[in-house]
Coordinates of N, CA and C and ligand atoms in Angstrom, one line a residue:
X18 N -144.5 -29.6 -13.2 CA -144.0 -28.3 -13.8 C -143.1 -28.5 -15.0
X19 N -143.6 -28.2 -16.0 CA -142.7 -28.3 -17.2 C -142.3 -27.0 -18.1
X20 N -142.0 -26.0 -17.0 CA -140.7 -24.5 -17.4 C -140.3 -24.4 -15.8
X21 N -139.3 -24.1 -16.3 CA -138.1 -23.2 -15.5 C -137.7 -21.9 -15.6
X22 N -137.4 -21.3 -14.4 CA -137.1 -19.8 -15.2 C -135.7 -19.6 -14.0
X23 N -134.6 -18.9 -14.7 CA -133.5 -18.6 -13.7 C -133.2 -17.3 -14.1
X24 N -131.9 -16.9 -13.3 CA -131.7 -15.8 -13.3 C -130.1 -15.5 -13.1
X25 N -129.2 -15.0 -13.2 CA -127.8 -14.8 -13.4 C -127.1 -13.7 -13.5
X26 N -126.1 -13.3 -12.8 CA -125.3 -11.9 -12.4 C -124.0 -11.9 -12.1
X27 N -123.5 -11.4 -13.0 CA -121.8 -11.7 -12.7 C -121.4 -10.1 -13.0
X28 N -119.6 -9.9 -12.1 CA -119.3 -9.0 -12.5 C -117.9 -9.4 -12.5
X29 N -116.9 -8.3 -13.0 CA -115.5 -8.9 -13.3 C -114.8 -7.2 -13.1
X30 N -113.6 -7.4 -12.7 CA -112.9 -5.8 -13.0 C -112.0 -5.9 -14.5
X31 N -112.1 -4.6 -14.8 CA -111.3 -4.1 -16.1 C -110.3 -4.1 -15.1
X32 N -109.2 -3.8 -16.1 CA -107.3 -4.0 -16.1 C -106.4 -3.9 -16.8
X33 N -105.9 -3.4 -17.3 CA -104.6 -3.2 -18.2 C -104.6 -3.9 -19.3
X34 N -103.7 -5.4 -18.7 CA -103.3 -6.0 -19.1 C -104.1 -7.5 -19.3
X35 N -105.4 -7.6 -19.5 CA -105.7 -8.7 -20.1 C -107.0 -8.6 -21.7
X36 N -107.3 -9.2 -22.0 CA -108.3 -9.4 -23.3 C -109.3 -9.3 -22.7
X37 N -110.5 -8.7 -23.7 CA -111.7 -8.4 -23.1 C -112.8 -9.4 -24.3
X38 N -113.1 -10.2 -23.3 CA -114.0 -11.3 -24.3 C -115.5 -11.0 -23.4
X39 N -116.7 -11.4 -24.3 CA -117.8 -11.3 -23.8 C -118.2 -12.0 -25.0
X40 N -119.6 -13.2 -24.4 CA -120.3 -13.6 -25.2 C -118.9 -14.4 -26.4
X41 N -117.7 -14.8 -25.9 CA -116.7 -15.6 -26.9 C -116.2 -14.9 -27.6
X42 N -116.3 -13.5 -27.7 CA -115.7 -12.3 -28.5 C -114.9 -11.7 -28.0
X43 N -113.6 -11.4 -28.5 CA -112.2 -11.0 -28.0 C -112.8 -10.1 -28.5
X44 N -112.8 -8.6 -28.0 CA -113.0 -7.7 -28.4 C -111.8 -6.5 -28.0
X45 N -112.2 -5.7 -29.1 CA -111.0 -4.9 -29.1 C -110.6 -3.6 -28.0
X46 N -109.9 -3.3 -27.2 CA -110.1 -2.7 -26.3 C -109.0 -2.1 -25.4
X47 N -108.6 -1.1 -24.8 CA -106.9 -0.9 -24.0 C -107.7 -1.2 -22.9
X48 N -108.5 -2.1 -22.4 CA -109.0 -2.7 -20.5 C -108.9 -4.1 -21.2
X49 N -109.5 -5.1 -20.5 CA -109.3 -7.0 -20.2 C -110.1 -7.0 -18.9
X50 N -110.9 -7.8 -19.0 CA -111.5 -8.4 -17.7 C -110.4 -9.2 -16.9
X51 N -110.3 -9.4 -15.6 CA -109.6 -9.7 -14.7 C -110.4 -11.3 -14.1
X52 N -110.0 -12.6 -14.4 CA -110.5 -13.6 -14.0 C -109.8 -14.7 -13.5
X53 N -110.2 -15.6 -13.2 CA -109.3 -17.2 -13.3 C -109.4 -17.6 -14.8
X54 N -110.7 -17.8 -15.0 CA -111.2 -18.2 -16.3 C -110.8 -16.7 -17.3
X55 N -111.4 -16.6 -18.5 CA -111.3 -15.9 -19.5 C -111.9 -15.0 -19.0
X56 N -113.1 -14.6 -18.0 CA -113.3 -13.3 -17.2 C -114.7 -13.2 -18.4
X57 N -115.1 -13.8 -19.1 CA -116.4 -13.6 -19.8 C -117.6 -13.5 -19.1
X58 N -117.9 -12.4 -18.3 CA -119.0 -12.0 -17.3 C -120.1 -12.2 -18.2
X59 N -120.4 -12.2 -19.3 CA -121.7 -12.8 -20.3 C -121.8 -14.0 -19.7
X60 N -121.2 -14.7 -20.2 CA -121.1 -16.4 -20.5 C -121.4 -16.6 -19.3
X61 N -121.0 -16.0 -18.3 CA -121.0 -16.5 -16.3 C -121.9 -16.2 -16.2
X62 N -122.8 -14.9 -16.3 CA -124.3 -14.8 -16.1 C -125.3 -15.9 -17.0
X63 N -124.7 -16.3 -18.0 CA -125.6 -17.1 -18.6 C -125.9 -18.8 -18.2
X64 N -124.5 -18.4 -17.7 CA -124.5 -20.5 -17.1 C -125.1 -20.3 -15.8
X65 N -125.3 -19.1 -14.5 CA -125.6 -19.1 -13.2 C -126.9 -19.1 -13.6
X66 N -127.7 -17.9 -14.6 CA -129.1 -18.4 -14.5 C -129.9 -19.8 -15.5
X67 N -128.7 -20.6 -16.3 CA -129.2 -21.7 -16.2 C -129.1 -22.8 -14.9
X68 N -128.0 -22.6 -14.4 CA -128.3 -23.8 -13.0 C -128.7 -23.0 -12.3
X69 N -129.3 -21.7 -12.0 CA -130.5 -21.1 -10.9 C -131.5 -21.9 -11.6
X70 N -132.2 -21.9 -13.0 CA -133.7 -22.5 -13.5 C -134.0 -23.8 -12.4
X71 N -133.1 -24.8 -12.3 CA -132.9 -25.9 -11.3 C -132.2 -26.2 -10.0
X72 N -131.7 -25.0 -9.9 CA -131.4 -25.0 -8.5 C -130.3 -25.9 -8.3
X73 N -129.4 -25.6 -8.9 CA -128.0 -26.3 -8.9 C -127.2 -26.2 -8.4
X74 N -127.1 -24.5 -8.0 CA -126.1 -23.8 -7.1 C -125.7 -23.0 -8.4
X75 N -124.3 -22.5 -8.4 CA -123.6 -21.4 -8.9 C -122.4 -21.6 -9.9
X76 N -121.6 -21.3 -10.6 CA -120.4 -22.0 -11.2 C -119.3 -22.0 -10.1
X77 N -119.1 -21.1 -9.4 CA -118.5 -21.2 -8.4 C -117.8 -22.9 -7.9
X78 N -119.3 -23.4 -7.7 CA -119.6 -24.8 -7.3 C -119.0 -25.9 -8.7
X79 N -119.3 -25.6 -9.8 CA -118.6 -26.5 -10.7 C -117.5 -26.1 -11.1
X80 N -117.2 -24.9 -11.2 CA -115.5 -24.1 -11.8 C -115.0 -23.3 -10.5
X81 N -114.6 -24.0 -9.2 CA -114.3 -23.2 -8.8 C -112.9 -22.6 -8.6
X82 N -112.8 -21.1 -8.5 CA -111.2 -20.2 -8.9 C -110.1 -20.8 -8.2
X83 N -110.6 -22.2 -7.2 CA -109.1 -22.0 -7.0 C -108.7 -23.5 -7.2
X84 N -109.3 -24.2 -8.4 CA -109.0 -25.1 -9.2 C -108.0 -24.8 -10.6
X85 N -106.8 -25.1 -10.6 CA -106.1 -24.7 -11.7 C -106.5 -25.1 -12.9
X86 N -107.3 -26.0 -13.0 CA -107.9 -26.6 -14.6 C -108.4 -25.6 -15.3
X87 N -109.2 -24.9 -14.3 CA -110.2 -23.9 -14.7 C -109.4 -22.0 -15.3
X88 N -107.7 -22.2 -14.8 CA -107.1 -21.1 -15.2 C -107.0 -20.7 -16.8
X89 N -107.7 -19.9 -17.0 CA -107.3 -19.0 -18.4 C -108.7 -20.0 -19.2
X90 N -109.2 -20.4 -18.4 CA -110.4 -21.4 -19.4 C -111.4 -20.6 -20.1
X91 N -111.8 -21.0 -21.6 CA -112.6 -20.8 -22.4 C -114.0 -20.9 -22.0
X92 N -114.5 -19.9 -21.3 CA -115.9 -19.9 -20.8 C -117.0 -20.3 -21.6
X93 N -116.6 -20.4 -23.0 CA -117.5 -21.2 -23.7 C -118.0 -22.7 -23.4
X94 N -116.8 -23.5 -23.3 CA -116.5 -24.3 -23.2 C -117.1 -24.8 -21.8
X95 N -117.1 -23.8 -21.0 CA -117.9 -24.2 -19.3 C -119.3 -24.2 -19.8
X96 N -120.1 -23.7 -20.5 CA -120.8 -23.3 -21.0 C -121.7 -24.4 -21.4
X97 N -120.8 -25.0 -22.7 CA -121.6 -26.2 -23.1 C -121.3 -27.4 -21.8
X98 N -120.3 -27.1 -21.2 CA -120.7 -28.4 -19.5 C -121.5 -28.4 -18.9
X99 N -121.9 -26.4 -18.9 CA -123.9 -26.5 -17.6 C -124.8 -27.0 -18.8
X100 N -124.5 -26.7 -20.0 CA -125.6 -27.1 -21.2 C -126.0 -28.8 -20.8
X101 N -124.9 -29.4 -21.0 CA -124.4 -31.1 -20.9 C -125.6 -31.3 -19.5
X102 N -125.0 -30.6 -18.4 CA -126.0 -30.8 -16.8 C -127.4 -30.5 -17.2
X103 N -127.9 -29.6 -17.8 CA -129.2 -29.4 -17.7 C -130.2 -30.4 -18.8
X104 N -129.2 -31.1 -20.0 CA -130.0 -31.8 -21.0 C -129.8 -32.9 -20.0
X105 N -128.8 -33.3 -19.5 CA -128.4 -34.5 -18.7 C -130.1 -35.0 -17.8
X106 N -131.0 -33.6 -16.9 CA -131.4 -33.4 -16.4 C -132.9 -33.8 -17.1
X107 N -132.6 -33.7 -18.3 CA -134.1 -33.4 -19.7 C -134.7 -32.1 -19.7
X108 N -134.1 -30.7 -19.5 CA -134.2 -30.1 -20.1 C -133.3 -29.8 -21.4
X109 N -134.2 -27.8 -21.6 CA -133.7 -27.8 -22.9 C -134.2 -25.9 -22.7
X110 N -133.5 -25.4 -23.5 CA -133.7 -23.9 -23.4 C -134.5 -23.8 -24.4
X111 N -135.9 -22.6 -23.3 CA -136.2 -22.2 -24.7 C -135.8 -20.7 -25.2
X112 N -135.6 -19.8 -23.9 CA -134.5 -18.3 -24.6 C -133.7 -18.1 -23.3
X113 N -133.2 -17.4 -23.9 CA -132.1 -16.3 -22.9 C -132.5 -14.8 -23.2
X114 N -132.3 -14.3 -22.3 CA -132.3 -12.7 -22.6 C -130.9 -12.3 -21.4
X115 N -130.5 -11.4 -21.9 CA -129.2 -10.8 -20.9 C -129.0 -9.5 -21.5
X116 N -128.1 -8.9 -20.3 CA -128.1 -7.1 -20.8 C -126.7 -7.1 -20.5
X117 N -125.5 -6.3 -21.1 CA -124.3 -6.1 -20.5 C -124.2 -4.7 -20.5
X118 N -123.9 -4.6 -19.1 CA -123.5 -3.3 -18.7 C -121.9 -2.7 -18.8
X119 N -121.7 -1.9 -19.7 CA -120.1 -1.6 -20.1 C -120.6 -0.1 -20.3
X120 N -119.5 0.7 -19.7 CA -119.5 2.5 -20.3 C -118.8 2.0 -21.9
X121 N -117.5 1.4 -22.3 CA -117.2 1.4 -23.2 C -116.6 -0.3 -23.8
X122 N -116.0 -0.3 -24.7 CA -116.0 0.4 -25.9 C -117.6 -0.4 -25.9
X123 N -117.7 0.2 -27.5 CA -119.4 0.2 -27.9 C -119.3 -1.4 -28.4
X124 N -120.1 -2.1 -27.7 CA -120.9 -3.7 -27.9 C -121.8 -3.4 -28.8
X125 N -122.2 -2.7 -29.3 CA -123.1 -3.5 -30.5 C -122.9 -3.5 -32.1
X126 N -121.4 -3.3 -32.6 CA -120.8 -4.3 -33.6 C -120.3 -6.0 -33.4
X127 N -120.1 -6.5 -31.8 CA -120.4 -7.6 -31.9 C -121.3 -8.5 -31.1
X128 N -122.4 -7.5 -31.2 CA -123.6 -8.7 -30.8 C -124.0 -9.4 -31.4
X129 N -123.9 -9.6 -32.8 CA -124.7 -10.6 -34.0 C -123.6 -11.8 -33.5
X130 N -122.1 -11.4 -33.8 CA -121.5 -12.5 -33.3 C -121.7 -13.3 -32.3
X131 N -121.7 -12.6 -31.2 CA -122.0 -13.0 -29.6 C -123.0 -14.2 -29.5
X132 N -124.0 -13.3 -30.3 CA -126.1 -14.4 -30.4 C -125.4 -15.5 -31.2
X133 N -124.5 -16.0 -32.0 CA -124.1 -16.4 -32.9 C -123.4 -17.8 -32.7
X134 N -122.4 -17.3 -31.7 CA -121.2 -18.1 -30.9 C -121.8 -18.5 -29.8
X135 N -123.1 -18.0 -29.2 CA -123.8 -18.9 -27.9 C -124.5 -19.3 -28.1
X136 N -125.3 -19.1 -28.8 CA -126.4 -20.5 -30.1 C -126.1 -21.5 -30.3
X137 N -124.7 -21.3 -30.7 CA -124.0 -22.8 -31.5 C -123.3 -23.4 -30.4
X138 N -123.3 -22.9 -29.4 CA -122.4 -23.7 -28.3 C -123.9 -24.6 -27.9
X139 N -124.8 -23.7 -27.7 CA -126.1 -24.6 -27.0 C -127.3 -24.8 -27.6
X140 N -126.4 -25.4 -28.9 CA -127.6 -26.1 -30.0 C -129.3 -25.3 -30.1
X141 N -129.1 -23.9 -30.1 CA -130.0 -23.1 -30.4 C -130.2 -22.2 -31.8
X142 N -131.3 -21.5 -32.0 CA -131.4 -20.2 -32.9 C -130.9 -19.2 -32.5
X143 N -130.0 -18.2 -32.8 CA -129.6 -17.1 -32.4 C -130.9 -16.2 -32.0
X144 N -132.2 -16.2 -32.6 CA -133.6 -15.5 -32.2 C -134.0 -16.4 -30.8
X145 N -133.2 -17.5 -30.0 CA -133.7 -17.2 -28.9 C -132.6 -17.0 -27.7
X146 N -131.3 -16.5 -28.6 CA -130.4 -15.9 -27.6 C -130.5 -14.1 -27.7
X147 N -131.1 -13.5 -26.8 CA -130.9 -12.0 -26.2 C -130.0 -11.7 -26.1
X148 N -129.3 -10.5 -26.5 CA -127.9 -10.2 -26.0 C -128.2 -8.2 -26.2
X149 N -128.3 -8.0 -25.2 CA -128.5 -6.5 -25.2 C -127.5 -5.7 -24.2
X150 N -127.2 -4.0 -25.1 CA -126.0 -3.7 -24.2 C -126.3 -2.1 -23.5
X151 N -125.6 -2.0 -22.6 CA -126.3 -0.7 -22.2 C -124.7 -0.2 -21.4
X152 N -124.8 1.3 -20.9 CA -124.1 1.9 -20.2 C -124.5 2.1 -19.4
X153 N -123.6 2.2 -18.2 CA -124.3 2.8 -16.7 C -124.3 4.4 -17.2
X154 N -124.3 5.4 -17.6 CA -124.6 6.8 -17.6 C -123.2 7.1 -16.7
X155 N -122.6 6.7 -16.8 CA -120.8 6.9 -15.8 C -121.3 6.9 -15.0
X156 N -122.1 6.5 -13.8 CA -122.5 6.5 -12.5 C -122.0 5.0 -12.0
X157 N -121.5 5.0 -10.9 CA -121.0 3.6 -10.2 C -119.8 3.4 -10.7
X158 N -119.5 2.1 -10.2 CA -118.0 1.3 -10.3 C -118.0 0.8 -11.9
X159 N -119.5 0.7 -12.7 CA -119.3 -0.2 -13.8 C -119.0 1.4 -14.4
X160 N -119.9 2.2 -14.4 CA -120.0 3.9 -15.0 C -118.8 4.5 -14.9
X161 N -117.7 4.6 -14.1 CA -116.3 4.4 -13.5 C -115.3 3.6 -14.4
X162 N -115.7 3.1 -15.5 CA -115.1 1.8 -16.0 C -114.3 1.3 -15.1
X163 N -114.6 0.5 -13.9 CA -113.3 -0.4 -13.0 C -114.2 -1.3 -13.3
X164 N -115.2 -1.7 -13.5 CA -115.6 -2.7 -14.2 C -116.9 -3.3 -15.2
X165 N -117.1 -4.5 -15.5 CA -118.2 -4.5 -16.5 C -119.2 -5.8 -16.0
X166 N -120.8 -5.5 -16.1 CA -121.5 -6.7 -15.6 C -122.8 -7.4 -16.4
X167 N -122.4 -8.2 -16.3 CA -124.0 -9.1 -16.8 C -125.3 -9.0 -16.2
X168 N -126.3 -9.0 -16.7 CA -127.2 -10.2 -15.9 C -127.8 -10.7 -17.2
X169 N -128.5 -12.1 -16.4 CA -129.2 -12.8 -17.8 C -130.5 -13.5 -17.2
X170 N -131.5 -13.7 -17.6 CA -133.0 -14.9 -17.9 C -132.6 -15.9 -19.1
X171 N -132.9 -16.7 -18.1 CA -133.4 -18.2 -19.0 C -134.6 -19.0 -18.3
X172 N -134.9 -19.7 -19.4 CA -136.4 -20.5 -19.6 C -135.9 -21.7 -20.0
X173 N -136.3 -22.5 -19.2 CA -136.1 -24.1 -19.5 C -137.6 -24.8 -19.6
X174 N -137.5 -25.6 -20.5 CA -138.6 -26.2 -20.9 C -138.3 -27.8 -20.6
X175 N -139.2 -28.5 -20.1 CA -139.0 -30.2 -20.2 C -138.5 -30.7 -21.5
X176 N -137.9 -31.3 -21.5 CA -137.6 -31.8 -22.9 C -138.5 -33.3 -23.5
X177 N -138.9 -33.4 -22.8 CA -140.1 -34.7 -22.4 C -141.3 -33.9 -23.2
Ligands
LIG7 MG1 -117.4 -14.6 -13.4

């Protein structure tokens, strides 16, 4: 078998008092995702459904919350370490696609960034990072704004 396909789902609570980053983007905002790490619910759906492609387990399992190394950490940065595991492995991505679920504020002045800053972390084209956003229609806990969630696909290819 030379593809892989995974799949990834994170969610995080809004809060007061912290920065609201997605996809490596401090974005501007009176909520903050609530995390150990930087609370980048992108970047977490993106690294679970690359170690789902291989059956790795979860970040949980490599960053887990109640390791202090991992407090206030640059989810990027975890990012290019599942990258590190999966070339380690001889793969190699060939896209991502993810959708972020947020009522507000409006994500799509920094999507180009986002495809931009996760490309370059995992030696890709921004044309094969997805990054799509949507609102729940205020319905639920994310519609509610108490909080905001990911999901993502990825495709891994042999690198062989
Ligand atoms: Mg998370």
């Amino acid at each position: 078998m030379n593809i892989r396909i995974g799949n990834g789902y994170d969610i995080h609570r809004l809060v007061s008092d912290r920065p609201l980053i997605l996809g490596g983007v401090n974005i501007p905002h009176s909520l903050g995702l609530l995390g150990h790490s930087d609370a980048d619910v992108l970047t977490h759906a993106i690294m679970d459904a690359m170690l789902g492609a291989l059956s790795l387990g979860d970040i949980g399992h490599y960053f887990p919350p109640s390791d202090p190394q991992w407090a206030g950490a640059d989810s990027l940065l975890l990012l290019a370490q599942v990258h590190n595991l999966i070339h380690q492995r001889g793969w190699q991505i060939g896209n991502i696609d993810s959708v972020v679920v947020a009522e507000r504020p409006k994500l799509k002045p920094h999507i180009a960034t986002m495809r931009s800053k996760i490309a370059n972390i995992l030696q890709l084209d921004p044309t094969q990072v997805g990054i799509k956003a949507t609102t729940n229609e205020k319905l639920g806990p994310v519609g509610q704004e108490e909080g905001i969630c990911a999901y993502a696909v990825v495709l891994l290819i042999a690198a062989k």
